Amino acid sequence: MTYSFRMTSEWWRTAAIYQIYPRSFADANGDGMGDLAGITSRLGALQELGIDAIWLSPFYTSPQRDAGYDVADYCDVDPLFGTLADFDAMVAEAHARGIRVIVDLVPNHSSDAHEWFQAALAAAPGSTERARYLFRDGRGADGSEAPNNWESVFGGPAWTRVLEADGTPGQWYLHLFDSSQPDFDWTNEEVREEFRRILRFWLDRGVDGFRVDVAHGMIKADGLPDFTPPAEGGSMGGVSPAASGVALEPEISAEPADSAPYWGQDGVHEIYRDWRTLLDEYPDDRILAAEAWVDPLSRLANWVRPDEMHQAFNFAYLETPWNADALRRVIDDSLAAFAAVGAPSTWVLSNHDVVRHATRLSVTEANPQGHGLGPRSKGLPEYASGLRRARAATALMLALPGSVYLYQGEELGLPEVIDLPDDARQDPTWFRTAGERYGRDGCRVPLPWESAASSYGFGPTDASWLPQPAQWAALARDAQRGDPASTLSLYRDALALRRARDLGAGTLEWLPGFPESIVAFRNGGVLVIANAGASPVELPAGDVLLTSEPLDGRTLPADSTVWLAA
Ligand code: NOJ
């Protein structure tokens, strides 16, 4: 196989990485669930978009209690998504198109259907089988109270009691997420060795890296002490509850959950050093990207020290409201924090766990991360104003130096789907909170490809595991492709310019002389001006390279971003 990658050395420092959520990207066999063959068939569209790599959320064997983040076999493909041969074909096709492939690694917990957990249930307390997970005796005279007061990220207690072999209530096991996701005990060398095997399995199949799920949670404090989190911590890992609504205070580093005995423990770092050594044995820059909800950014930088991971998701940026002050601050903090350890900053606005930014940036009420939006939610924007901000925010992000992450469908301007019927919802958050939190289904609805086709081209039938809104016909990729004013064209143009002008490798210099509500900087030969205020602003001289909204002569309207030639 001849590869035609754009960059061969340290490609990850500047890469545009596109997240594929396999359930919802493209369905080749018409069962309503996306699959690997569907991904392979649509890679041409991603090549055309101009991204450097794809990251796939889990496609491994799984009961799908948490959409595949509950893995039963780390080294196989779930029949829902295809086979290992389909995976190999997908990687080969991606590589032939110059697209690298990153897969998701879920090391904090397995599925309860994993053979190790089934063996642990069948074995006695104190056995080596139980020692791979966090089994503990309960509190109280008869052990009927959970071992500590920790709560699951998805709501409800973080412990579940098992029945012992003789049918009597017995020990408890820890699950920071759903009860079907028991946490591994990462102090156990057997667990460490197993994950080295899993890393090698996928590296040997040619993957270019791993996005590491819950990379801040694998080590728990000794003794598993009680902990009461600050009110309304972020749901994926206990950081800022900021939702980016206009009416909210800029809040990029609210009460950190750093003191939580299950997040950000120092012991995680030796695991990543070990993995880095392993990855470095392979040619061609294979990477590790941390999903670590850690505050503040200067602390997150510990995940990307030179001998640890390559990248960490910048959730502080994602959680920043559409507010010029807050944006300047988070950009400065990010560049400084990552540069201090020699790592690139990353930037991200959407993923499969948060309200899509075409909706989120105009929501006017707090919406803690992971809680989602539904018909009862307050402060919902109308679509046009959300999309306008999203386009402006994206145009700003794509001009920043470093690496950017895009989430499938944002290039179509897809909004969060708010009115999903209750009986269609599948996020464990919805069930574990008895419908109090909507959860994340609204950002996971299958993509529209062709406006006139069944399931809008998602698959060859009408089937779609979450219903697609009728309004999505107009947002389908084929409807946007030839329209220079479409969101798809904006993404493609911005990615092409970003690449041509090497903005990912550039240096940011703030431009003085603009009103407070304007974010203005120079990156190489590009001046970037984003108007997060309510009034239009006069533009300086310079040819217009890109604009998120039509300009009014030489003025930049509210909620829009322009790139000018410097
Ligand atoms: C973070 C993933 O992004 C999310 O989707 C998942 O539910 C949790 N980790 C648990 O694996």
XYZ file of C-alpha atoms and ligand atoms in Angstrom:
577
model
C 0.000 0.000 0.000
C 1.348 3.413 -0.910
C 0.341 6.116 1.514
C -0.164 9.657 0.400
C -0.251 11.521 3.673
C 0.247 15.230 3.602
C 2.601 15.269 6.540
C 4.855 12.511 7.657
C 6.441 13.953 10.733
C 4.512 14.962 13.831
C 1.360 15.250 11.726
C -0.727 15.411 14.881
C 0.576 18.858 15.845
C -1.530 20.564 13.194
C -4.041 17.928 12.082
C -7.747 18.453 11.487
C -9.274 15.316 12.991
C -12.864 14.374 12.196
C -14.815 12.330 14.707
C -16.931 9.561 13.245
C -19.673 8.229 15.468
C -20.070 4.865 13.721
C -23.674 4.279 14.781
C -24.754 7.433 12.954
C -22.357 8.074 10.085
C -23.484 5.766 7.256
C -25.387 2.496 7.170
C -24.396 0.121 4.372
C -26.696 -2.792 5.180
C -29.919 -0.879 5.847
C -30.547 -2.046 9.415
C -30.726 1.528 10.696
C -27.360 1.339 12.446
C -24.238 2.827 10.869
C -21.429 0.388 10.100
C -17.821 0.125 8.963
C -18.720 -0.619 5.356
C -20.841 2.538 5.411
C -17.842 4.539 6.606
C -15.651 3.092 3.849
C -18.229 4.005 1.236
C -18.357 7.638 2.345
C -14.665 8.380 2.862
C -14.571 10.304 -0.409
C -16.744 12.985 1.162
C -14.256 13.368 4.004
C -11.320 13.559 1.650
C -13.195 16.304 -0.195
C -13.850 18.079 3.099
C -10.102 18.233 3.635
C -9.453 16.554 6.968
C -6.237 14.774 7.940
C -7.512 11.982 10.175
C -10.646 10.329 11.455
C -11.303 9.209 15.011
C -13.887 6.465 15.355
C -15.951 6.089 18.520
C -16.141 2.413 19.614
C -17.221 -0.288 17.168
C -16.057 -3.208 19.358
C -18.138 -6.141 20.540
C -20.559 -4.657 23.029
C -24.065 -5.002 24.443
C -24.422 -1.287 23.517
C -25.667 -0.205 26.907
C -23.578 2.961 26.524
C -23.475 3.066 22.728
C -20.357 0.893 22.594
C -18.419 2.516 25.458
C -19.223 -0.742 27.238
C -16.753 -3.095 25.573
C -17.127 -6.855 25.851
C -14.257 -7.768 23.508
C -11.599 -5.151 22.847
C -10.131 -7.022 19.902
C -13.158 -7.669 17.753
C -15.836 -5.764 15.845
C -19.441 -5.923 16.973
C -21.587 -7.641 14.319
C -23.717 -4.472 14.317
C -20.800 -2.682 12.683
C -19.298 -5.499 10.607
C -16.174 -7.604 10.918
C -12.442 -7.201 11.364
C -12.146 -7.616 7.605
C -14.462 -4.607 7.194
C -12.236 -2.708 9.581
C -9.110 -3.587 7.598
C -10.825 -2.528 4.376
C -11.851 0.771 5.954
C -8.298 1.504 7.157
C -6.846 0.626 3.769
C -9.296 2.919 1.991
C -8.703 5.765 4.451
C -4.937 5.452 4.123
C -5.170 5.328 0.334
C -7.034 8.642 0.539
C -4.392 10.170 2.804
C -6.592 9.981 5.898
C -5.168 8.595 9.135
C -7.286 6.471 11.457
C -7.550 6.867 15.231
C -9.624 4.424 17.258
C -11.176 4.762 20.690
C -9.630 2.924 23.617
C -11.866 2.415 26.659
C -9.556 1.411 29.505
C -11.374 2.709 32.585
C -14.096 0.087 32.471
C -15.303 -2.863 30.443
C -18.809 -4.110 29.791
C -20.324 -6.405 32.369
C -20.524 -8.887 29.478
C -16.703 -8.978 29.250
C -15.425 -12.474 30.021
C -13.295 -11.143 32.865
C -16.291 -9.607 34.576
C -18.381 -12.716 34.097
C -15.523 -14.731 35.623
C -15.354 -12.235 38.500
C -19.058 -12.687 39.212
C -18.656 -16.453 39.250
C -15.586 -16.315 41.503
C -15.402 -15.739 45.231
C -14.556 -12.508 47.078
C -10.788 -12.131 47.279
C -10.182 -14.141 44.087
C -7.774 -13.113 41.327
C -10.809 -12.822 39.026
C -12.372 -10.153 41.244
C -9.037 -8.378 41.647
C -9.201 -7.146 38.037
C -12.139 -4.917 38.999
C -12.980 -2.880 42.099
C -15.034 -5.230 44.245
C -15.479 -4.234 47.881
C -17.542 -5.356 50.859
C -20.473 -3.098 51.690
C -20.757 -0.949 54.782
C -23.151 -1.555 57.660
C -23.624 -4.676 59.730
C -24.872 -6.775 56.831
C -22.879 -5.017 54.125
C -26.043 -3.628 52.613
C -24.713 -0.071 52.221
C -22.443 0.851 49.328
C -18.705 0.930 50.174
C -18.651 4.717 49.775
C -20.885 7.594 48.667
C -19.634 8.036 45.093
C -22.186 8.768 42.411
C -22.214 7.587 38.828
C -21.547 10.211 36.172
C -24.817 9.105 34.583
C -26.772 9.559 37.846
C -27.481 7.237 40.768
C -24.942 5.366 42.902
C -21.554 4.316 41.512
C -21.796 0.892 43.173
C -23.905 -2.165 42.462
C -24.240 -5.159 44.740
C -23.842 -8.654 43.308
C -25.378 -11.951 44.257
C -22.747 -14.457 45.315
C -22.674 -18.004 43.935
C -24.938 -19.206 46.755
C -27.585 -16.639 45.813
C -27.045 -14.342 48.809
C -26.367 -10.582 48.409
C -22.619 -10.151 48.439
C -19.917 -7.668 47.471
C -20.285 -4.440 45.539
C -18.445 -3.342 42.403
C -17.571 0.171 41.348
C -18.860 1.707 38.113
C -18.211 5.403 37.599
C -20.618 5.215 34.652
C -23.485 2.763 34.037
C -23.880 -0.358 36.184
C -23.050 -2.296 33.006
C -19.586 -0.637 32.958
C -17.516 -2.020 35.866
C -14.270 -0.127 36.516
C -11.010 -2.005 36.169
C -8.466 -1.982 38.983
C -5.496 -0.354 37.287
C -3.191 -1.159 40.185
C -3.405 -4.768 38.959
C -0.523 -5.699 36.632
C -2.732 -8.166 34.788
C -4.973 -5.288 33.664
C -1.943 -3.332 32.500
C -0.589 -6.248 30.521
C -3.959 -6.877 28.891
C -4.143 -3.313 27.637
C -0.615 -3.514 26.242
C -1.873 -6.489 24.243
C -4.923 -4.527 23.072
C -2.788 -1.551 21.990
C -0.520 -3.830 19.992
C -3.466 -5.611 18.421
C -4.737 -2.391 16.832
C -1.305 -0.916 16.118
C -0.425 -4.097 14.251
C -3.611 -3.628 12.205
C -2.346 -0.230 11.140
C -4.165 2.309 13.281
C -2.500 5.689 13.655
C -3.483 6.279 17.241
C -5.946 6.102 20.083
C -8.364 8.493 21.674
C -8.231 7.415 25.318
C -11.616 7.408 27.028
C -11.822 8.749 30.608
C -8.058 9.278 30.644
C -8.347 11.078 33.965
C -10.217 8.336 35.796
C -8.302 5.082 35.719
C -6.617 5.409 39.108
C -8.683 5.950 42.234
C -7.339 7.348 45.509
C -6.194 4.756 48.038
C -8.954 3.651 50.336
C -11.691 4.981 48.010
C -12.650 7.769 50.437
C -16.113 9.353 50.466
C -16.457 12.456 48.315
C -19.260 14.901 47.741
C -18.796 16.792 44.479
C -19.510 20.483 44.215
C -23.042 21.157 43.017
C -23.632 20.290 39.351
C -20.183 19.150 38.268
C -19.684 18.422 34.597
C -21.092 15.046 33.837
C -18.260 13.498 31.855
C -15.736 14.061 34.516
C -16.539 16.697 37.012
C -15.382 19.963 35.532
C -17.124 23.155 34.602
C -20.885 23.153 34.235
C -20.632 25.978 31.719
C -22.921 25.496 28.762
C -21.821 28.444 26.688
C -25.161 30.210 26.737
C -24.959 33.903 25.987
C -26.492 34.913 29.249
C -23.982 32.971 31.284
C -20.909 34.323 32.897
C -17.704 33.295 31.151
C -16.827 30.231 33.126
C -13.911 28.289 31.824
C -12.634 26.886 35.044
C -15.460 26.654 37.515
C -15.063 24.672 40.697
C -12.668 21.953 39.662
C -13.364 18.443 40.765
C -9.620 18.027 41.097
C -10.072 16.889 44.631
C -12.371 14.055 43.551
C -10.699 10.800 44.540
C -11.555 9.273 41.184
C -10.436 12.009 38.764
C -6.971 13.163 37.874
C -5.018 11.021 40.312
C -1.262 11.233 39.754
C -0.998 7.484 39.239
C -2.505 7.724 35.756
C 0.653 9.258 34.370
C 2.856 6.212 34.704
C 0.302 4.285 32.633
C 0.626 6.784 29.795
C 4.409 6.769 29.983
C 4.280 3.024 29.600
C 1.936 3.285 26.601
C 4.049 6.003 25.011
C 7.088 3.742 25.132
C 5.037 1.037 23.470
C 3.721 3.340 20.729
C 7.186 4.694 20.070
C 8.272 1.193 19.028
C 6.048 1.611 15.975
C 6.959 3.680 12.912
C 5.038 6.696 11.606
C 3.983 8.744 14.604
C 1.166 6.784 16.246
C -0.600 8.970 18.766
C -2.471 9.035 22.066
C -5.143 11.702 22.639
C -6.524 12.117 26.137
C -10.178 12.536 26.916
C -9.387 14.103 30.261
C -11.843 16.502 31.860
C -9.232 18.194 34.000
C -9.148 21.754 35.222
C -7.281 24.066 34.860
C -5.472 23.838 31.530
C -2.085 24.077 33.199
C -2.898 20.826 34.963
C -4.268 19.186 31.833
C -0.872 19.856 30.266
C 0.496 17.096 32.501
C -1.278 14.615 30.231
C 0.805 15.747 27.255
C 4.260 16.002 28.714
C 6.875 14.835 26.209
C 6.881 11.234 27.460
C 3.105 10.900 27.866
C 0.280 11.516 25.407
C 0.517 13.601 22.250
C -2.706 15.543 22.585
C -5.440 16.259 25.099
C -8.917 17.466 24.197
C -9.363 21.099 25.105
C -12.714 20.972 26.880
C -12.119 24.363 28.458
C -12.337 25.750 24.935
C -15.468 23.751 24.147
C -17.114 25.069 27.286
C -16.290 28.704 26.614
C -19.292 30.895 25.849
C -19.509 33.042 22.734
C -17.924 35.926 24.570
C -14.837 37.773 23.346
C -13.173 38.149 26.748
C -13.641 34.527 27.637
C -12.417 33.421 24.217
C -9.238 35.514 24.409
C -8.569 34.173 27.872
C -9.040 30.514 27.005
C -6.989 30.834 23.831
C -4.139 32.473 25.731
C -4.341 29.948 28.548
C -4.413 27.046 26.127
C -1.481 28.161 24.030
C 0.580 28.908 27.125
C -0.287 25.724 28.991
C 0.390 23.337 26.128
C 3.471 25.192 24.889
C 4.943 24.942 28.371
C 5.273 21.190 27.851
C 6.050 21.326 24.134
C 2.631 20.018 23.067
C 0.261 21.503 20.509
C -2.977 22.989 21.696
C -6.106 21.296 20.443
C -9.460 22.945 19.785
C -12.904 21.421 19.731
C -16.485 22.686 19.717
C -18.627 19.556 19.465
C -18.539 15.831 20.120
C -20.924 12.967 20.877
C -21.245 13.935 24.562
C -22.257 17.578 24.318
C -25.066 19.640 22.836
C -24.112 20.442 19.249
C -22.580 23.905 19.056
C -25.049 25.076 16.397
C -27.547 24.966 19.245
C -25.399 25.299 22.354
C -23.834 28.659 21.550
C -27.221 30.360 21.673
C -28.841 28.532 24.579
C -29.556 31.085 27.287
C -29.879 28.777 30.301
C -27.224 26.680 31.976
C -27.011 23.184 30.555
C -24.430 21.072 32.345
C -22.331 18.941 30.068
C -23.971 15.626 29.244
C -27.433 16.637 30.421
C -28.699 17.339 26.905
C -31.713 19.301 25.766
C -35.304 18.256 25.290
C -38.806 19.659 24.991
C -38.871 20.777 28.658
C -35.530 22.613 28.490
C -35.419 26.361 28.946
C -33.578 29.010 26.967
C -33.709 27.195 23.639
C -32.620 29.283 20.662
C -34.191 29.307 17.254
C -32.016 27.511 14.752
C -30.858 30.451 12.638
C -29.232 32.361 15.492
C -27.499 29.250 16.800
C -26.178 28.327 13.391
C -24.910 31.837 12.753
C -22.840 31.766 15.943
C -21.666 28.253 15.225
C -20.372 29.279 11.810
C -18.581 32.246 13.351
C -17.128 30.117 16.144
C -15.917 27.485 13.703
C -14.309 30.058 11.433
C -12.474 31.390 14.474
C -11.400 27.938 15.641
C -10.111 26.805 12.260
C -7.709 29.759 12.169
C -6.015 28.828 15.452
C -2.585 27.226 15.601
C -2.582 23.609 16.745
C -4.826 20.653 15.994
C -8.610 20.815 15.597
C -11.290 18.222 16.210
C -14.543 18.250 14.254
C -17.597 16.148 15.062
C -19.526 14.541 12.229
C -22.429 16.674 11.064
C -21.109 19.989 12.332
C -19.899 20.643 8.779
C -23.573 20.476 7.786
C -24.584 22.888 10.544
C -26.684 20.219 12.216
C -28.461 21.412 15.346
C -29.100 19.349 18.457
C -32.293 17.318 17.965
C -34.439 18.499 20.842
C -37.766 16.825 20.199
C -36.752 13.169 20.094
C -39.643 11.048 21.315
C -39.062 9.757 24.827
C -39.303 6.158 23.720
C -36.529 6.657 21.165
C -33.976 7.855 23.706
C -31.142 5.446 24.459
C -28.583 7.291 26.578
C -28.148 5.594 29.971
C -28.276 9.084 31.504
C -31.963 9.267 30.523
C -32.740 5.973 32.249
C -30.557 6.438 35.323
C -32.139 9.813 36.088
C -35.690 8.642 35.271
C -35.935 11.177 32.478
C -34.705 14.136 34.517
C -31.703 14.559 32.231
C -32.247 14.067 28.506
C -28.683 12.922 27.916
C -26.767 12.891 24.679
C -29.017 11.314 22.066
C -29.823 14.716 20.543
C -26.289 15.073 19.147
C -26.148 11.475 17.895
C -28.895 11.386 15.275
C -27.817 9.717 11.983
C -26.412 12.049 9.325
C -28.319 13.287 6.265
C -26.382 12.656 3.027
C -28.978 12.981 0.266
C -32.058 15.142 0.659
C -34.347 13.015 -1.522
C -33.278 9.535 -0.427
C -34.682 7.244 2.242
C -33.175 8.088 5.663
C -31.649 11.036 3.770
C -29.038 8.694 2.380
C -27.877 7.483 5.793
C -28.680 4.000 4.538
C -30.548 2.199 1.774
C -33.769 1.917 3.822
C -35.867 4.217 5.996
C -34.424 2.686 9.137
C -32.503 4.964 11.491
C -31.747 4.024 15.110
C -32.759 7.542 16.182
C -35.398 9.354 14.117
C -34.119 12.094 11.805
C -36.021 15.402 11.761
C -37.820 16.286 8.524
C -35.946 19.624 8.413
C -32.725 17.712 7.835
C -33.600 17.173 4.160
C -32.484 20.754 3.551
C -29.246 20.167 5.470
C -28.230 17.019 3.588
C -24.723 17.038 2.166
C -25.889 16.902 -1.442
C -28.086 19.962 -0.876
C -25.115 21.941 0.453
C -22.362 20.714 -1.818
C -22.714 23.126 -4.702
C -23.826 26.106 -2.634
C -20.923 28.463 -1.854
C -22.886 29.981 1.043
C -23.559 26.641 2.736
C -22.018 25.566 5.999
C -20.379 22.655 4.197
C -18.665 25.090 1.815
C -17.552 27.237 4.742
C -15.889 24.230 6.384
C -14.289 23.060 3.157
C -12.979 26.521 2.293
C -11.665 27.128 5.796
C -9.948 23.742 5.953
C -8.368 24.296 2.546
C -7.066 27.730 3.519
C -5.901 26.444 6.869
C -3.903 23.812 5.056
C -2.612 26.045 2.240
C -1.442 28.694 4.687
C -0.251 26.219 7.289
C -2.227 27.933 10.029
C -1.922 24.886 12.274
C 1.802 25.510 12.527
C 1.442 29.273 12.844
C 1.802 31.734 15.699
C -1.006 33.812 17.123
C -0.550 37.512 17.662
C -3.423 39.575 19.123
C -4.413 42.666 17.179
C -4.937 45.826 19.225
C -7.413 48.605 18.511
C -10.694 46.706 18.302
C -13.695 46.985 20.631
C -13.788 44.586 23.597
C -16.402 42.397 21.950
C -14.129 41.615 19.000
C -11.611 38.770 18.947
C -8.893 39.846 16.528
C -5.577 38.182 15.810
C -3.038 37.501 13.130
C -1.832 34.013 12.309
C 0.881 34.234 9.651
C -0.554 36.007 6.642
C -4.137 35.870 7.878
C -6.003 38.425 9.992
C -8.912 36.884 11.835
C -11.690 39.078 13.189
C -14.606 37.575 15.071
C -17.499 39.746 16.171
C -19.018 38.333 19.360
C -20.795 41.599 20.131
C -24.139 43.015 19.088
C -22.914 45.835 16.781
C -21.210 45.671 13.410
C -17.542 46.582 13.267
C -15.486 48.318 10.584
C -12.877 46.077 8.962
C -9.255 47.038 8.334
C -7.731 46.795 4.872
C -7.064 43.405 3.372
C -8.615 41.054 0.842
C -11.391 38.913 2.207
C -10.268 35.271 2.264
C -13.235 33.799 4.080
C -16.332 35.044 5.809
C -18.924 33.231 7.902
C -21.684 35.688 6.864
C -22.019 38.059 3.925
C -20.281 41.354 4.687
C -22.027 44.671 4.502
C -19.413 46.563 2.486
C -16.413 46.712 4.820
C -18.328 46.076 8.020
C -18.487 42.774 9.841
C -21.966 42.044 11.221
C -22.636 40.687 14.715
C -21.980 36.981 15.294
C -19.691 36.525 12.350
C -16.022 35.974 11.577
C -13.865 37.075 8.679
C -10.371 36.119 7.503
C -8.452 38.862 5.694
C -5.164 38.650 3.863
C -2.589 40.429 6.015
C -16.637 9.347 27.626
C -17.312 9.028 26.327
O -17.058 10.039 25.414
C -18.768 8.866 26.654
O -19.566 8.804 25.503
C -18.936 7.643 27.509
O -20.287 7.511 27.891
C -18.073 7.737 28.767
N -16.739 8.218 28.497
C -17.943 6.385 29.415
O -17.144 5.547 28.629
